[in-house]
């Protein structure tokens, strides 16, 4: 345990729970005697390089503000998709960061993010081990993709899953009103891991039957022939078909059916448009009324459809991050393990970042049915607890009231 200041930053795509985690980190840090300034780093590691800080003790100066932050979606401190070294000057950037840490007496760095953010924690820890330093680098998990290793599920995923299942259920209701044949293709996020699409299997229709008839994930090859056969099988029992796909579905050759050639700083191609591609396939092979729906960004930060389980756990994970740093840990990410017996319960710990960074947790085969086109009982048992409970932001003038940094500075 080192006395000094701390900095908290957020990175990557926003979620409905990332600010709940921020609230947990801040609350726990503010209760540690001897911990001085609690800085918020604006726009992730990119902002820290530029010394763009706010004093969170002044910003989050009341219990009311902290509670409001817990139910505010998106990234309160802003975000970035900046990869250290992308400018070609990694050593200079690292030296700059450690100079910033020293100038501000920062002893604790909490980075709330997903895969790319955990790579940043790994790089910082490796540099410190090679060059010396006294900063506790703690990765705090966040991603709706649920693809981080060594954790039962990631904060933000439960609320996104709840939103997707709710939306698919509503789409199925909309589709069913007309006495006609129709097919709706719903595209959700998921580059390599199909957790979000799988969560559509939670949606229920009449008599408790699945509202989504077919679900296709990037983990298993997508085949036009199977799609056509699957739809025809569903149509033998009902006239309206709801198909859910991950944006990253790919054929047997590993080629995604919709990916731009341009890459971001982490080498990821822009995805989107898979539903339109599938819509075209269905129109050509089957015909009839077909509609493509791309849920796009609303699924990331739907503050009106929060999972209480997700928000409560996100706060707890933030608090655990502070305890880990205070106890002398560094180069780790806060992780969870589900109790194997009894009712749903999580145990929180930490795991060395080397086992997490630059790796990806995909949907296991046991979580899908034999045909690879829907949720299995094991998948249902895994997902169902994560969307339980309702929690809402305060309402003002008929709309949710959220926390805005610009109003509190």
mmCIF file of C-alpha atoms in Angstrom:
data_model
loop_
_atom_site.group_PDB
_atom_site.id
_atom_site.type_symbol
_atom_site.label_atom_id
_atom_site.label_comp_id
_atom_site.label_asym_id
_atom_site.label_seq_id
_atom_site.Cartn_x
_atom_site.Cartn_y
_atom_site.Cartn_z
ATOM 1 C CA UNK A 1 0.000 0.000 0.000
ATOM 2 C CA UNK A 2 1.431 3.368 -1.118
ATOM 3 C CA UNK A 3 0.001 6.739 -0.155
ATOM 4 C CA UNK A 4 -0.664 8.937 -3.151
ATOM 5 C CA UNK A 5 -3.211 9.935 -5.742
ATOM 6 C CA UNK A 6 -5.226 7.828 -8.144
ATOM 7 C CA UNK A 7 -6.626 8.247 -11.628
ATOM 8 C CA UNK A 8 -9.622 6.505 -13.185
ATOM 9 C CA UNK A 9 -10.272 6.415 -16.928
ATOM 10 C CA UNK A 10 -12.739 4.756 -19.297
ATOM 11 C CA UNK A 11 -12.012 3.353 -22.743
ATOM 12 C CA UNK A 12 -13.619 1.605 -25.689
ATOM 13 C CA UNK A 13 -17.297 1.420 -26.515
ATOM 14 C CA UNK A 14 -19.779 2.803 -23.982
ATOM 15 C CA UNK A 15 -22.125 0.577 -22.011
ATOM 16 C CA UNK A 16 -25.096 1.002 -19.710
ATOM 17 C CA UNK A 17 -23.002 -0.059 -16.695
ATOM 18 C CA UNK A 18 -19.552 1.469 -17.176
ATOM 19 C CA UNK A 19 -20.465 4.462 -15.029
ATOM 20 C CA UNK A 20 -21.729 2.168 -12.272
ATOM 21 C CA UNK A 21 -18.215 0.706 -12.219
ATOM 22 C CA UNK A 22 -16.750 4.223 -12.141
ATOM 23 C CA UNK A 23 -19.022 4.991 -9.175
ATOM 24 C CA UNK A 24 -17.781 1.862 -7.416
ATOM 25 C CA UNK A 25 -14.121 2.739 -7.957
ATOM 26 C CA UNK A 26 -14.659 6.322 -6.830
ATOM 27 C CA UNK A 27 -16.658 5.416 -3.724
ATOM 28 C CA UNK A 28 -14.131 2.847 -2.550
ATOM 29 C CA UNK A 29 -11.172 5.131 -3.300
ATOM 30 C CA UNK A 30 -12.741 8.048 -1.447
ATOM 31 C CA UNK A 31 -13.038 5.890 1.664
ATOM 32 C CA UNK A 32 -9.343 4.986 1.777
ATOM 33 C CA UNK A 33 -7.559 7.158 4.319
ATOM 34 C CA UNK A 34 -4.377 8.510 2.860
ATOM 35 C CA UNK A 35 -5.538 8.386 -0.746
ATOM 36 C CA UNK A 36 -5.281 11.951 -1.954
ATOM 37 C CA UNK A 37 -6.641 13.328 -5.182
ATOM 38 C CA UNK A 38 -8.981 11.113 -7.188
ATOM 39 C CA UNK A 39 -8.568 12.200 -10.777
ATOM 40 C CA UNK A 40 -10.768 11.328 -13.706
ATOM 41 C CA UNK A 41 -8.780 10.951 -16.906
ATOM 42 C CA UNK A 42 -10.758 12.361 -19.822
ATOM 43 C CA UNK A 43 -10.909 10.306 -23.030
ATOM 44 C CA UNK A 44 -8.938 7.366 -21.722
ATOM 45 C CA UNK A 45 -5.205 6.893 -22.129
ATOM 46 C CA UNK A 46 -5.192 9.425 -24.955
ATOM 47 C CA UNK A 47 -6.409 12.135 -22.595
ATOM 48 C CA UNK A 48 -3.956 11.120 -19.873
ATOM 49 C CA UNK A 49 -1.112 11.633 -22.319
ATOM 50 C CA UNK A 50 -2.397 15.191 -22.647
ATOM 51 C CA UNK A 51 -2.964 15.599 -18.878
ATOM 52 C CA UNK A 52 -6.691 16.107 -19.327
ATOM 53 C CA UNK A 53 -7.853 15.522 -15.752
ATOM 54 C CA UNK A 54 -10.825 16.416 -13.583
ATOM 55 C CA UNK A 55 -10.961 16.321 -9.790
ATOM 56 C CA UNK A 56 -13.614 13.714 -9.044
ATOM 57 C CA UNK A 57 -13.893 14.725 -5.390
ATOM 58 C CA UNK A 58 -15.268 18.042 -6.619
ATOM 59 C CA UNK A 59 -17.358 16.581 -9.442
ATOM 60 C CA UNK A 60 -18.878 13.734 -7.401
ATOM 61 C CA UNK A 61 -19.294 15.849 -4.306
ATOM 62 C CA UNK A 62 -22.549 14.327 -3.045
ATOM 63 C CA UNK A 63 -24.134 10.934 -2.540
ATOM 64 C CA UNK A 64 -26.934 12.013 -4.886
ATOM 65 C CA UNK A 65 -24.473 12.581 -7.733
ATOM 66 C CA UNK A 66 -22.789 9.212 -7.219
ATOM 67 C CA UNK A 67 -26.144 7.407 -7.226
ATOM 68 C CA UNK A 68 -27.206 9.246 -10.390
ATOM 69 C CA UNK A 69 -23.917 8.241 -12.026
ATOM 70 C CA UNK A 70 -24.698 4.559 -11.343
ATOM 71 C CA UNK A 71 -27.760 4.635 -13.603
ATOM 72 C CA UNK A 72 -26.305 6.884 -16.315
ATOM 73 C CA UNK A 73 -25.339 5.065 -19.530
ATOM 74 C CA UNK A 74 -22.344 5.841 -21.785
ATOM 75 C CA UNK A 75 -18.908 6.961 -20.562
ATOM 76 C CA UNK A 76 -19.084 9.852 -18.092
ATOM 77 C CA UNK A 77 -15.372 10.624 -18.513
ATOM 78 C CA UNK A 78 -15.364 10.162 -22.271
ATOM 79 C CA UNK A 79 -13.558 7.400 -24.082
ATOM 80 C CA UNK A 80 -11.002 6.627 -26.764
ATOM 81 C CA UNK A 81 -9.890 3.853 -29.066
ATOM 82 C CA UNK A 82 -6.228 4.730 -28.828
ATOM 83 C CA UNK A 83 -3.557 2.041 -29.015
ATOM 84 C CA UNK A 84 -0.289 2.888 -27.323
ATOM 85 C CA UNK A 85 2.438 2.998 -29.940
ATOM 86 C CA UNK A 86 0.104 3.523 -32.900
ATOM 87 C CA UNK A 87 2.040 6.698 -33.669
ATOM 88 C CA UNK A 88 5.219 4.616 -33.933
ATOM 89 C CA UNK A 89 6.665 6.120 -30.759
ATOM 90 C CA UNK A 90 5.785 3.658 -28.024
ATOM 91 C CA UNK A 91 8.849 4.339 -25.862
ATOM 92 C CA UNK A 92 8.226 8.083 -25.969
ATOM 93 C CA UNK A 93 4.587 7.617 -25.038
ATOM 94 C CA UNK A 94 5.447 5.335 -22.153
ATOM 95 C CA UNK A 95 8.043 7.770 -20.847
ATOM 96 C CA UNK A 96 5.489 10.557 -21.135
ATOM 97 C CA UNK A 97 2.850 8.598 -19.204
ATOM 98 C CA UNK A 98 5.211 7.732 -16.367
ATOM 99 C CA UNK A 99 6.300 11.367 -16.229
ATOM 100 C CA UNK A 100 2.650 12.382 -15.875
ATOM 101 C CA UNK A 101 2.168 9.810 -13.122
ATOM 102 C CA UNK A 102 5.223 11.099 -11.264
ATOM 103 C CA UNK A 103 4.285 14.775 -11.666
ATOM 104 C CA UNK A 104 0.863 14.144 -10.157
ATOM 105 C CA UNK A 105 2.033 11.624 -7.535
ATOM 106 C CA UNK A 106 -0.252 8.976 -9.015
ATOM 107 C CA UNK A 107 0.115 5.613 -7.306
ATOM 108 C CA UNK A 108 -3.062 3.948 -8.601
ATOM 109 C CA UNK A 109 -4.379 3.700 -12.155
ATOM 110 C CA UNK A 110 -7.775 2.119 -12.816
ATOM 111 C CA UNK A 111 -8.631 1.538 -16.472
ATOM 112 C CA UNK A 112 -12.243 0.549 -17.131
ATOM 113 C CA UNK A 113 -12.519 -1.137 -20.502
ATOM 114 C CA UNK A 114 -12.508 -4.226 -22.672
ATOM 115 C CA UNK A 115 -9.920 -6.217 -24.606
ATOM 116 C CA UNK A 116 -7.949 -3.289 -25.965
ATOM 117 C CA UNK A 117 -7.906 -1.564 -22.575
ATOM 118 C CA UNK A 118 -6.508 -4.693 -20.942
ATOM 119 C CA UNK A 119 -3.708 -4.621 -23.516
ATOM 120 C CA UNK A 120 -2.943 -1.089 -22.300
ATOM 121 C CA UNK A 121 -2.701 -2.339 -18.705
ATOM 122 C CA UNK A 122 -0.377 -5.108 -19.867
ATOM 123 C CA UNK A 123 1.893 -2.660 -21.711
ATOM 124 C CA UNK A 124 2.059 -0.304 -18.735
ATOM 125 C CA UNK A 125 2.878 -3.119 -16.316
ATOM 126 C CA UNK A 126 5.577 -4.542 -18.606
ATOM 127 C CA UNK A 127 7.172 -1.114 -18.977
ATOM 128 C CA UNK A 128 7.134 -0.564 -15.224
ATOM 129 C CA UNK A 129 8.758 -3.927 -14.568
ATOM 130 C CA UNK A 130 11.498 -3.107 -17.065
ATOM 131 C CA UNK A 131 12.095 0.511 -16.093
ATOM 132 C CA UNK A 132 10.895 0.789 -12.523
ATOM 133 C CA UNK A 133 7.938 2.601 -11.031
ATOM 134 C CA UNK A 134 5.477 2.504 -8.178
ATOM 135 C CA UNK A 135 2.038 2.627 -9.792
ATOM 136 C CA UNK A 136 -0.632 -0.026 -9.258
ATOM 137 C CA UNK A 137 -2.129 -0.753 -12.680
ATOM 138 C CA UNK A 138 -5.559 -2.347 -12.349
ATOM 139 C CA UNK A 139 -7.777 -3.444 -15.230
ATOM 140 C CA UNK A 140 -11.477 -3.057 -14.505
ATOM 141 C CA UNK A 141 -13.615 -5.078 -16.930
ATOM 142 C CA UNK A 142 -16.258 -3.577 -19.181
ATOM 143 C CA UNK A 143 -17.707 -4.719 -22.488
ATOM 144 C CA UNK A 144 -21.118 -5.631 -23.813
ATOM 145 C CA UNK A 145 -19.373 -8.252 -25.967
ATOM 146 C CA UNK A 146 -18.721 -10.463 -22.899
ATOM 147 C CA UNK A 147 -15.507 -11.670 -24.524
ATOM 148 C CA UNK A 148 -12.932 -11.107 -21.772
ATOM 149 C CA UNK A 149 -11.157 -14.181 -20.460
ATOM 150 C CA UNK A 150 -11.102 -15.342 -16.838
ATOM 151 C CA UNK A 151 -14.400 -13.716 -15.892
ATOM 152 C CA UNK A 152 -17.857 -15.272 -15.689
ATOM 153 C CA UNK A 153 -19.368 -12.318 -17.539
ATOM 154 C CA UNK A 154 -18.430 -8.711 -18.086
ATOM 155 C CA UNK A 155 -20.120 -5.646 -16.598
ATOM 156 C CA UNK A 156 -22.387 -4.114 -19.220
ATOM 157 C CA UNK A 157 -23.241 -7.402 -20.878
ATOM 158 C CA UNK A 158 -26.262 -8.150 -18.690
ATOM 159 C CA UNK A 159 -27.970 -4.859 -19.492
ATOM 160 C CA UNK A 160 -27.194 -5.193 -23.205
ATOM 161 C CA UNK A 161 -28.567 -8.750 -23.151
ATOM 162 C CA UNK A 162 -31.724 -7.523 -21.421
ATOM 163 C CA UNK A 163 -32.167 -4.793 -24.044
ATOM 164 C CA UNK A 164 -31.634 -7.202 -26.951
ATOM 165 C CA UNK A 165 -33.997 -9.845 -25.569
ATOM 166 C CA UNK A 166 -36.643 -7.199 -24.876
ATOM 167 C CA UNK A 167 -36.278 -5.653 -28.331
ATOM 168 C CA UNK A 168 -36.432 -9.015 -30.114
ATOM 169 C CA UNK A 169 -39.539 -9.867 -28.119
ATOM 170 C CA UNK A 170 -41.132 -6.600 -29.238
ATOM 171 C CA UNK A 171 -40.080 -7.130 -32.869
ATOM 172 C CA UNK A 172 -41.706 -10.559 -32.800
ATOM 173 C CA UNK A 173 -44.919 -9.009 -31.480
ATOM 174 C CA UNK A 174 -44.858 -6.386 -34.224
ATOM 175 C CA UNK A 175 -44.263 -9.005 -36.905
ATOM 176 C CA UNK A 176 -47.114 -11.217 -35.749
ATOM 177 C CA UNK A 177 -49.935 -8.697 -36.217
ATOM 178 C CA UNK A 178 -50.377 -9.274 -39.953
ATOM 179 C CA UNK A 179 -51.976 -12.342 -41.533
ATOM 180 C CA UNK A 180 -49.156 -12.828 -43.993
ATOM 181 C CA UNK A 181 -45.807 -14.552 -44.455
ATOM 182 C CA UNK A 182 -42.843 -12.433 -43.351
ATOM 183 C CA UNK A 183 -39.246 -12.718 -42.225
ATOM 184 C CA UNK A 184 -37.370 -10.220 -40.054
ATOM 185 C CA UNK A 185 -33.570 -10.380 -39.804
ATOM 186 C CA UNK A 186 -32.185 -8.685 -36.683
ATOM 187 C CA UNK A 187 -28.480 -7.843 -36.544
ATOM 188 C CA UNK A 188 -26.751 -7.336 -33.202
ATOM 189 C CA UNK A 189 -23.150 -6.568 -32.296
ATOM 190 C CA UNK A 190 -20.515 -9.273 -31.971
ATOM 191 C CA UNK A 191 -17.374 -9.494 -34.094
ATOM 192 C CA UNK A 192 -15.906 -12.845 -33.089
ATOM 193 C CA UNK A 193 -18.025 -13.710 -30.064
ATOM 194 C CA UNK A 194 -21.763 -14.201 -30.379
ATOM 195 C CA UNK A 195 -22.803 -13.631 -26.765
ATOM 196 C CA UNK A 196 -25.125 -10.762 -27.618
ATOM 197 C CA UNK A 197 -26.924 -12.619 -30.383
ATOM 198 C CA UNK A 198 -27.209 -15.632 -28.098
ATOM 199 C CA UNK A 199 -28.994 -13.459 -25.533
ATOM 200 C CA UNK A 200 -31.849 -13.015 -28.022
ATOM 201 C CA UNK A 201 -32.707 -16.596 -27.105
ATOM 202 C CA UNK A 202 -34.003 -15.280 -23.782
ATOM 203 C CA UNK A 203 -36.900 -13.521 -25.524
ATOM 204 C CA UNK A 204 -40.185 -15.328 -25.161
ATOM 205 C CA UNK A 205 -43.378 -15.438 -27.194
ATOM 206 C CA UNK A 206 -46.755 -17.152 -26.711
ATOM 207 C CA UNK A 207 -46.770 -20.146 -24.334
ATOM 208 C CA UNK A 208 -43.176 -19.384 -23.358
ATOM 209 C CA UNK A 209 -41.795 -20.364 -26.746
ATOM 210 C CA UNK A 210 -38.726 -18.486 -28.071
ATOM 211 C CA UNK A 211 -39.549 -15.199 -29.792
ATOM 212 C CA UNK A 212 -36.424 -15.555 -31.956
ATOM 213 C CA UNK A 213 -36.825 -18.551 -34.235
ATOM 214 C CA UNK A 214 -33.224 -18.779 -35.438
ATOM 215 C CA UNK A 215 -29.925 -17.433 -34.083
ATOM 216 C CA UNK A 216 -26.585 -17.486 -35.909
ATOM 217 C CA UNK A 217 -23.238 -16.760 -34.239
ATOM 218 C CA UNK A 218 -19.738 -16.079 -35.629
ATOM 219 C CA UNK A 219 -18.351 -19.076 -33.729
ATOM 220 C CA UNK A 220 -20.035 -21.489 -36.139
ATOM 221 C CA UNK A 221 -19.894 -21.315 -39.984
ATOM 222 C CA UNK A 222 -22.857 -19.585 -41.583
ATOM 223 C CA UNK A 223 -24.323 -21.418 -44.567
ATOM 224 C CA UNK A 224 -26.906 -20.098 -47.033
ATOM 225 C CA UNK A 225 -28.167 -23.641 -47.515
ATOM 226 C CA UNK A 226 -28.690 -24.143 -43.794
ATOM 227 C CA UNK A 227 -30.385 -20.743 -43.508
ATOM 228 C CA UNK A 228 -32.876 -21.608 -46.237
ATOM 229 C CA UNK A 229 -33.552 -25.064 -44.788
ATOM 230 C CA UNK A 230 -33.954 -23.655 -41.267
ATOM 231 C CA UNK A 231 -36.414 -20.984 -42.402
ATOM 232 C CA UNK A 232 -38.458 -23.490 -44.357
ATOM 233 C CA UNK A 233 -38.626 -25.731 -41.305
ATOM 234 C CA UNK A 234 -39.868 -22.872 -39.136
ATOM 235 C CA UNK A 235 -42.401 -21.914 -41.793
ATOM 236 C CA UNK A 236 -43.910 -25.361 -41.659
ATOM 237 C CA UNK A 237 -45.217 -24.361 -38.227
ATOM 238 C CA UNK A 238 -45.705 -20.569 -38.376
ATOM 239 C CA UNK A 239 -45.935 -17.785 -40.950
ATOM 240 C CA UNK A 240 -43.752 -15.116 -39.341
ATOM 241 C CA UNK A 241 -40.046 -15.835 -38.815
ATOM 242 C CA UNK A 242 -37.570 -13.873 -36.685
ATOM 243 C CA UNK A 243 -33.888 -14.477 -37.463
ATOM 244 C CA UNK A 244 -31.140 -13.021 -35.235
ATOM 245 C CA UNK A 245 -27.523 -12.776 -36.431
ATOM 246 C CA UNK A 246 -24.238 -11.502 -35.059
ATOM 247 C CA UNK A 247 -22.655 -8.789 -37.172
ATOM 248 C CA UNK A 248 -19.548 -10.984 -37.462
ATOM 249 C CA UNK A 249 -21.104 -14.152 -38.894
ATOM 250 C CA UNK A 250 -18.759 -15.808 -41.363
ATOM 251 C CA UNK A 251 -18.797 -18.580 -43.906
ATOM 252 C CA UNK A 252 -16.914 -21.877 -43.779
ATOM 253 C CA UNK A 253 -13.798 -20.135 -45.154
ATOM 254 C CA UNK A 254 -13.713 -17.702 -42.239
ATOM 255 C CA UNK A 255 -14.862 -14.768 -44.374
ATOM 256 C CA UNK A 256 -17.288 -12.364 -42.694
ATOM 257 C CA UNK A 257 -20.260 -11.640 -44.868
ATOM 258 C CA UNK A 258 -20.072 -7.906 -44.072
ATOM 259 C CA UNK A 259 -16.793 -6.192 -43.197
ATOM 260 C CA UNK A 260 -15.184 -3.029 -44.500
ATOM 261 C CA UNK A 261 -11.609 -3.191 -45.791
ATOM 262 C CA UNK A 262 -10.507 -0.166 -43.731
ATOM 263 C CA UNK A 263 -9.056 -0.943 -40.285
ATOM 264 C CA UNK A 264 -8.977 0.959 -37.005
ATOM 265 C CA UNK A 265 -5.866 1.466 -34.852
ATOM 266 C CA UNK A 266 -6.298 -2.016 -33.353
ATOM 267 C CA UNK A 267 -6.597 -3.675 -36.776
ATOM 268 C CA UNK A 268 -10.355 -4.208 -36.612
ATOM 269 C CA UNK A 269 -12.423 -3.833 -39.773
ATOM 270 C CA UNK A 270 -15.676 -1.883 -39.533
ATOM 271 C CA UNK A 271 -18.639 -4.244 -39.310
ATOM 272 C CA UNK A 272 -22.268 -3.601 -40.155
ATOM 273 C CA UNK A 273 -24.688 -4.497 -42.892
ATOM 274 C CA UNK A 274 -24.800 -8.241 -42.275
ATOM 275 C CA UNK A 275 -28.579 -8.134 -41.893
ATOM 276 C CA UNK A 276 -28.944 -6.523 -45.306
ATOM 277 C CA UNK A 277 -26.746 -9.241 -46.787
ATOM 278 C CA UNK A 278 -28.896 -11.957 -45.219
ATOM 279 C CA UNK A 279 -32.030 -10.129 -46.312
ATOM 280 C CA UNK A 280 -30.778 -10.235 -49.910
ATOM 281 C CA UNK A 281 -30.034 -13.954 -49.629
ATOM 282 C CA UNK A 282 -33.529 -14.676 -48.336
ATOM 283 C CA UNK A 283 -35.198 -12.563 -51.014
ATOM 284 C CA UNK A 284 -33.230 -14.363 -53.735
ATOM 285 C CA UNK A 285 -33.650 -17.878 -52.357
ATOM 286 C CA UNK A 286 -37.099 -17.732 -50.724
ATOM 287 C CA UNK A 287 -38.757 -14.456 -51.657
ATOM 288 C CA UNK A 288 -41.677 -12.748 -49.939
ATOM 289 C CA UNK A 289 -41.664 -9.915 -47.411
ATOM 290 C CA UNK A 290 -38.267 -9.637 -45.749
ATOM 291 C CA UNK A 291 -37.038 -6.839 -43.527
ATOM 292 C CA UNK A 292 -33.577 -6.194 -42.054
ATOM 293 C CA UNK A 293 -33.218 -4.485 -38.669
ATOM 294 C CA UNK A 294 -29.816 -3.386 -37.353
ATOM 295 C CA UNK A 295 -29.949 -2.594 -33.655
ATOM 296 C CA UNK A 296 -26.627 -0.750 -33.902
ATOM 297 C CA UNK A 297 -25.522 1.585 -31.089
ATOM 298 C CA UNK A 298 -28.710 1.607 -28.935
ATOM 299 C CA UNK A 299 -27.817 -1.838 -27.602
ATOM 300 C CA UNK A 300 -24.604 -0.485 -26.071
ATOM 301 C CA UNK A 301 -25.991 2.121 -23.706
ATOM 302 C CA UNK A 302 -29.719 1.552 -23.247
ATOM 303 C CA UNK A 303 -30.184 3.200 -19.876
ATOM 304 C CA UNK A 304 -33.931 2.637 -20.002
ATOM 305 C CA UNK A 305 -33.508 -1.166 -19.913
ATOM 306 C CA UNK A 306 -30.983 -1.803 -17.148
ATOM 307 C CA UNK A 307 -30.409 -5.119 -15.455
ATOM 308 C CA UNK A 308 -30.305 -4.533 -11.700
ATOM 309 C CA UNK A 309 -27.976 -7.521 -11.393
ATOM 310 C CA UNK A 310 -25.610 -5.904 -13.878
ATOM 311 C CA UNK A 311 -25.555 -2.522 -12.138
ATOM 312 C CA UNK A 312 -25.070 -3.933 -8.638
ATOM 313 C CA UNK A 313 -22.252 -6.227 -9.797
ATOM 314 C CA UNK A 314 -20.600 -3.418 -11.764
ATOM 315 C CA UNK A 315 -20.390 -1.283 -8.627
ATOM 316 C CA UNK A 316 -18.990 -4.211 -6.638
ATOM 317 C CA UNK A 317 -16.321 -4.892 -9.263
ATOM 318 C CA UNK A 318 -15.275 -1.242 -9.152
ATOM 319 C CA UNK A 319 -14.956 -1.435 -5.374
ATOM 320 C CA UNK A 320 -12.935 -4.654 -5.630
ATOM 321 C CA UNK A 321 -10.498 -2.953 -7.998
ATOM 322 C CA UNK A 322 -9.610 -0.420 -5.301
ATOM 323 C CA UNK A 323 -9.150 -3.125 -2.691
ATOM 324 C CA UNK A 324 -6.786 -4.968 -5.042
ATOM 325 C CA UNK A 325 -4.650 -1.879 -5.617
ATOM 326 C CA UNK A 326 -4.677 -0.956 -1.923
ATOM 327 C CA UNK A 327 -3.445 -4.450 -1.089
ATOM 328 C CA UNK A 328 -0.442 -4.055 -3.378
ATOM 329 C CA UNK A 329 -1.625 -5.790 -6.547
ATOM 330 C CA UNK A 330 -0.687 -4.513 -10.008
ATOM 331 C CA UNK A 331 -0.894 -5.830 -13.533
ATOM 332 C CA UNK A 332 -4.162 -7.615 -12.806
ATOM 333 C CA UNK A 333 -7.804 -7.424 -13.848
ATOM 334 C CA UNK A 334 -10.745 -7.854 -11.500
ATOM 335 C CA UNK A 335 -12.404 -11.168 -12.342
ATOM 336 C CA UNK A 336 -15.401 -13.194 -11.193
ATOM 337 C CA UNK A 337 -16.320 -16.834 -10.784
ATOM 338 C CA UNK A 338 -19.846 -18.193 -10.482
ATOM 339 C CA UNK A 339 -20.685 -20.511 -7.597
ATOM 340 C CA UNK A 340 -21.104 -24.004 -8.994
ATOM 341 C CA UNK A 341 -23.843 -25.044 -6.592
ATOM 342 C CA UNK A 342 -26.922 -23.400 -5.147
ATOM 343 C CA UNK A 343 -28.513 -20.179 -6.305
ATOM 344 C CA UNK A 344 -26.721 -17.678 -8.531
ATOM 345 C CA UNK A 345 -23.767 -16.094 -6.726
ATOM 346 C CA UNK A 346 -20.508 -14.471 -7.840
ATOM 347 C CA UNK A 347 -17.118 -14.557 -6.171
ATOM 348 C CA UNK A 348 -14.847 -11.622 -7.036
ATOM 349 C CA UNK A 349 -11.061 -11.844 -7.289
ATOM 350 C CA UNK A 350 -8.220 -10.843 -9.602
ATOM 351 C CA UNK A 351 -6.226 -12.509 -12.379
ATOM 352 C CA UNK A 352 -2.843 -11.621 -13.868
ATOM 353 C CA UNK A 353 -3.435 -9.490 -16.955
ATOM 354 C CA UNK A 354 -1.143 -11.737 -19.016
ATOM 355 C CA UNK A 355 -3.918 -14.360 -19.027
ATOM 356 C CA UNK A 356 -6.494 -11.878 -20.342
ATOM 357 C CA UNK A 357 -4.977 -9.289 -22.683
ATOM 358 C CA UNK A 358 -5.144 -10.030 -26.410
ATOM 359 C CA UNK A 359 -7.315 -13.104 -25.893
ATOM 360 C CA UNK A 360 -11.000 -13.627 -26.526
ATOM 361 C CA UNK A 361 -13.706 -15.681 -24.841
ATOM 362 C CA UNK A 362 -16.140 -17.131 -27.353
ATOM 363 C CA UNK A 363 -19.464 -18.908 -26.934
ATOM 364 C CA UNK A 364 -18.854 -22.585 -26.096
ATOM 365 C CA UNK A 365 -20.544 -25.225 -28.212
ATOM 366 C CA UNK A 366 -22.487 -26.448 -25.181
ATOM 367 C CA UNK A 367 -24.402 -23.159 -25.076
ATOM 368 C CA UNK A 368 -26.032 -23.703 -28.483
ATOM 369 C CA UNK A 369 -28.312 -26.442 -29.760
ATOM 370 C CA UNK A 370 -27.206 -29.313 -31.976
ATOM 371 C CA UNK A 371 -28.184 -27.439 -35.143
ATOM 372 C CA UNK A 372 -26.073 -24.414 -34.092
ATOM 373 C CA UNK A 373 -29.012 -22.106 -34.675
ATOM 374 C CA UNK A 374 -30.356 -21.407 -31.175
ATOM 375 C CA UNK A 375 -29.772 -21.380 -27.450
ATOM 376 C CA UNK A 376 -29.313 -24.642 -25.516
ATOM 377 C CA UNK A 377 -30.564 -25.317 -21.956
ATOM 378 C CA UNK A 378 -27.000 -24.772 -20.686
ATOM 379 C CA UNK A 379 -26.852 -21.425 -22.471
ATOM 380 C CA UNK A 380 -30.189 -20.424 -20.989
ATOM 381 C CA UNK A 381 -29.003 -21.344 -17.496
ATOM 382 C CA UNK A 382 -25.899 -19.198 -17.984
ATOM 383 C CA UNK A 383 -27.707 -16.137 -19.376
ATOM 384 C CA UNK A 384 -30.944 -15.988 -17.403
ATOM 385 C CA UNK A 385 -29.546 -14.718 -14.058
ATOM 386 C CA UNK A 386 -27.726 -11.830 -15.744
ATOM 387 C CA UNK A 387 -30.831 -9.905 -16.802
ATOM 388 C CA UNK A 388 -32.726 -10.167 -13.518
ATOM 389 C CA UNK A 389 -34.084 -7.165 -11.674
ATOM 390 C CA UNK A 390 -35.101 -3.697 -12.756
ATOM 391 C CA UNK A 391 -33.469 -0.408 -11.906
ATOM 392 C CA UNK A 392 -34.190 2.997 -13.371
ATOM 393 C CA UNK A 393 -32.687 6.455 -13.427
ATOM 394 C CA UNK A 394 -34.702 9.263 -11.821
ATOM 395 C CA UNK A 395 -37.245 10.817 -14.159
ATOM 396 C CA UNK A 396 -37.548 14.486 -14.968
ATOM 397 C CA UNK A 397 -40.151 15.989 -17.334
ATOM 398 C CA UNK A 398 -41.098 12.479 -18.393
ATOM 399 C CA UNK A 399 -37.559 11.471 -19.406
ATOM 400 C CA UNK A 400 -34.649 9.791 -17.610
ATOM 401 C CA UNK A 401 -32.365 12.146 -15.733
ATOM 402 C CA UNK A 402 -28.715 11.383 -16.375
ATOM 403 C CA UNK A 403 -25.379 12.659 -15.093
ATOM 404 C CA UNK A 404 -23.432 15.005 -17.357
ATOM 405 C CA UNK A 405 -19.849 15.957 -16.580
ATOM 406 C CA UNK A 406 -20.261 19.311 -18.338
ATOM 407 C CA UNK A 407 -22.978 20.284 -15.832
ATOM 408 C CA UNK A 408 -20.935 19.389 -12.778
ATOM 409 C CA UNK A 409 -17.525 20.846 -13.597
#
